[in-house]
Amino acid sequence: MLNAVYSGAEAALAEELRAAHDEGAPVEIVGGGTRRALGQPVQAARALSTSALSGISLYEPGALTLVVGAGTPLADVEAALEAEGQRLPFEPMDHRGLLGSAGEPTIGGVAAINNSGPRRVQAGACRDAMLGVRFVDGRGEVIRNGGRVMKNVTGYDLVKLMAGSWGVLGVLTEIAFKVLPAPEAAATIVIEGLDDAAGVAALSAALGSPWDVNGAAHGAGRTLIRVEGFEKQIAHRAPALVDALKAHGTGEIVTGAASDALWRGVRDVEAFQGREGAVWRLSVKPSDAPPLVASLRAKGDFEAVYDWGGGLVWLFTPEAGDAGAGAIRAETRARGGHATLVRAGASTRAAVDVFEPAPAAIGALEARLRAAFDPKSILNPGRMRG
Amino acid sequence: MEMPEPNPHVMANRDEIIARLETALPDGAVISALEAVRVYECDALSAYRCPPLAVALPGSTEEVAAVLKICHEFGAPVVPRGSGTSLAGGALPTADCVILGVAKMNRVLETDYDNRFIRVETGRTNLSVTGAVEADGFFYAPDPSSQLACAIAGNIAMNSGGAHCLKYGVTTNNLMGVKLVTMAGEVLEIGGPWLDAGGLDLLGVVCGSEGQLGVVTEATLRILAKPEGARPILMGFDESEVAGACVSDIIRAGVLPVAIEFMDRPCIRACEAFAHAGYPDVEALLIVEVEGSEDEIDDQLAKIKEIAARHSPREMRESRSAEESALIWKGRKAAFGAMGQIADYMCLDGTIPVSALPKVLGRIGEMSRSYGLDVANVFHAGDGNMHPLILFDANKPGDLELCEEFGAEVLKLCVEVGGCLTGEHGVGVEKRDLMLHQYDPADLEAQMRVKDAFDPHWLLNPAKVFPIRLTAQRREAA
């Protein structure tokens, strides 16, 4: 199964958590510290670092698998993959620009919040690329689940449950990922001047085409559609898409570093960096996104950019009152989907629900699961809903 | 197969349970006569059988909830069932259980091409999901070999995959939301037609939980636009190790084929005799399929041929037409039927890291000689999911037991080299007693705590997945 090369560090962590469990003393789990401002403020007297769990323990490029310690800097993971012409399929976002934080993001932090960027629309989320995990639960027990092979239905899939659990079920110590070959070439079709509804309609048309679109974003009157692959594929697909989208607007093809820069901007929400105000992240049905934003704009001051073909909406609004929480929740509730407050001061995050409140039955189930893994609620208390 | 003793309280209330179910469901939806329930006494793992107490075939989520509430009230175990194609005994009844079959619930509820999803009732078969959208240029990606017959309910329970999973992933990667009925009869909506749901990833843990956490009655599935075209190349090699190295080199070169299938000599010979696909008589055969426009396919196949040429293939045959493609696939798709004509066989399902392929094939060969049973190997090489077929004679006393012992040894080997016990069939009853070879007791305890959270009385699909002695205390306490 997974290779516990950090067994010393993992054993020490388990020891610490056993003691914390016995004392009922809450801990905040910290990797690179770049995302501590996400979620609700944690109520813990001390922080527990994952930095000793660093390094790649296994990498088989021919099998598309990588096993890595949770405390490993994301940059180290990306450098190792790049050296073999591979990459993480899910294109994780770097939150530093948006949150104004410093430090080095770790792979454990990426997994713990199921951090997925623009390519999620085609290649799947971080959780889809996770094949196996080791973690220490809130009792101090070391638990393994999954493995390092792509197809594995041996028992329950706790790997998915751990992805995006914000550290409240256990502290990840090691993660196995499915990786993918990095493409030879990329091209972005840029259409200027569409309004939000027309932009999202163009994205839907592109994603419904046979050319394997793996980036689809819209904001400030600019619509972006990305294809990646071998040079010859891109030479075929990019013009084919321009042609197929004619009814939506005139597309211009951008390649190379200029294309990469466009997608870094989408991934890291550059539009809302360095500005005073709250930032929300909505996950909705793509065709619902433009009318939802239009209703919000009728009620207040909201700016929007769209990723994932319209299914992911980033909203910018003044951080006054409830930072738009009431209006946003009402609109998402009416249509389905959910909203998360990504950036706001600690007092705002303490005062409003950062995460979408769960229906009662789901909330009760989540509470039972959390109690099963962390009976004394010592892990990141307060951070996640419930 | 050791199964729990029937609960005497449930058996004593048999008539009342049936009467209550009959009141709650329309006429004909409850089956209780012994000769009629025998149809449900096993799934596709037909070596083990047990007639259930009764069978309920509801037509809606509300009726499913009603059945579960009644069973919950009486403490009667419930075994959910899709099409009954489980190869691992995932739908094997107990004598005191009610089989809850969702086969009647097979409607398409919503098709949305703008947002690229389809919402179906889970009794619908896998292939008919694609059937509902293919005229409009879309498809549902997970493609288990049983896709003509198997139900989406079972696909979700087992997290099913198939030949095309290297590129498109398995069920869990294509499932967006479910309507789940708990054992207490509560209806939960988990996920939906958006790309990530808030809160803990309950959808992720429900998928692949073998029907033990709840009964899934509706599913929102991701659909994809069909590529412009697809075409395979067939390559023969003198050694399995060389074919394995070729697979790894293709992947390293950045080509991501939609399927890479591997067959060894016994399998090639049997398939050729059955399907006359024109396969070469070699030690190992690869079928590699790529997708795209004609030019893109030519370009990718040229890359693959260049890589393969470095491994001195005995033969390389690129398909030039739809007919040639169909012929290349015909042999592979006939593999299980072809082997069945030669002998009885047991089909294993383990996954290994691709790098361990030569070692595992070598060891299986040695075991084959020491057990005196022939083995044919066919598998999804791109993702390491093996299906060794162990041949035996069902009429020869002791052969089945020998075969089972051999099979267990192969699966343990898969775990030993870094793989797992099951890649797509599931644990069911077939592999539950091997679970401790892959996981420590603490690992299994963590999984069982999840079961506690969803089904505290351990009534859903009893005696599957976990070694029966590990679950005894929980079942008795409930």
Coordinates of C-alpha atoms in Angstrom, one line a residue, chain B residues 73 203 208 320:
Chain B
E73 CA -39.6 -1.1 12.5
L203 CA -21.5 11.4 -2.1
G208 CA -18.7 2.2 -3.6
R320 CA -8.1 1.3 -41.2

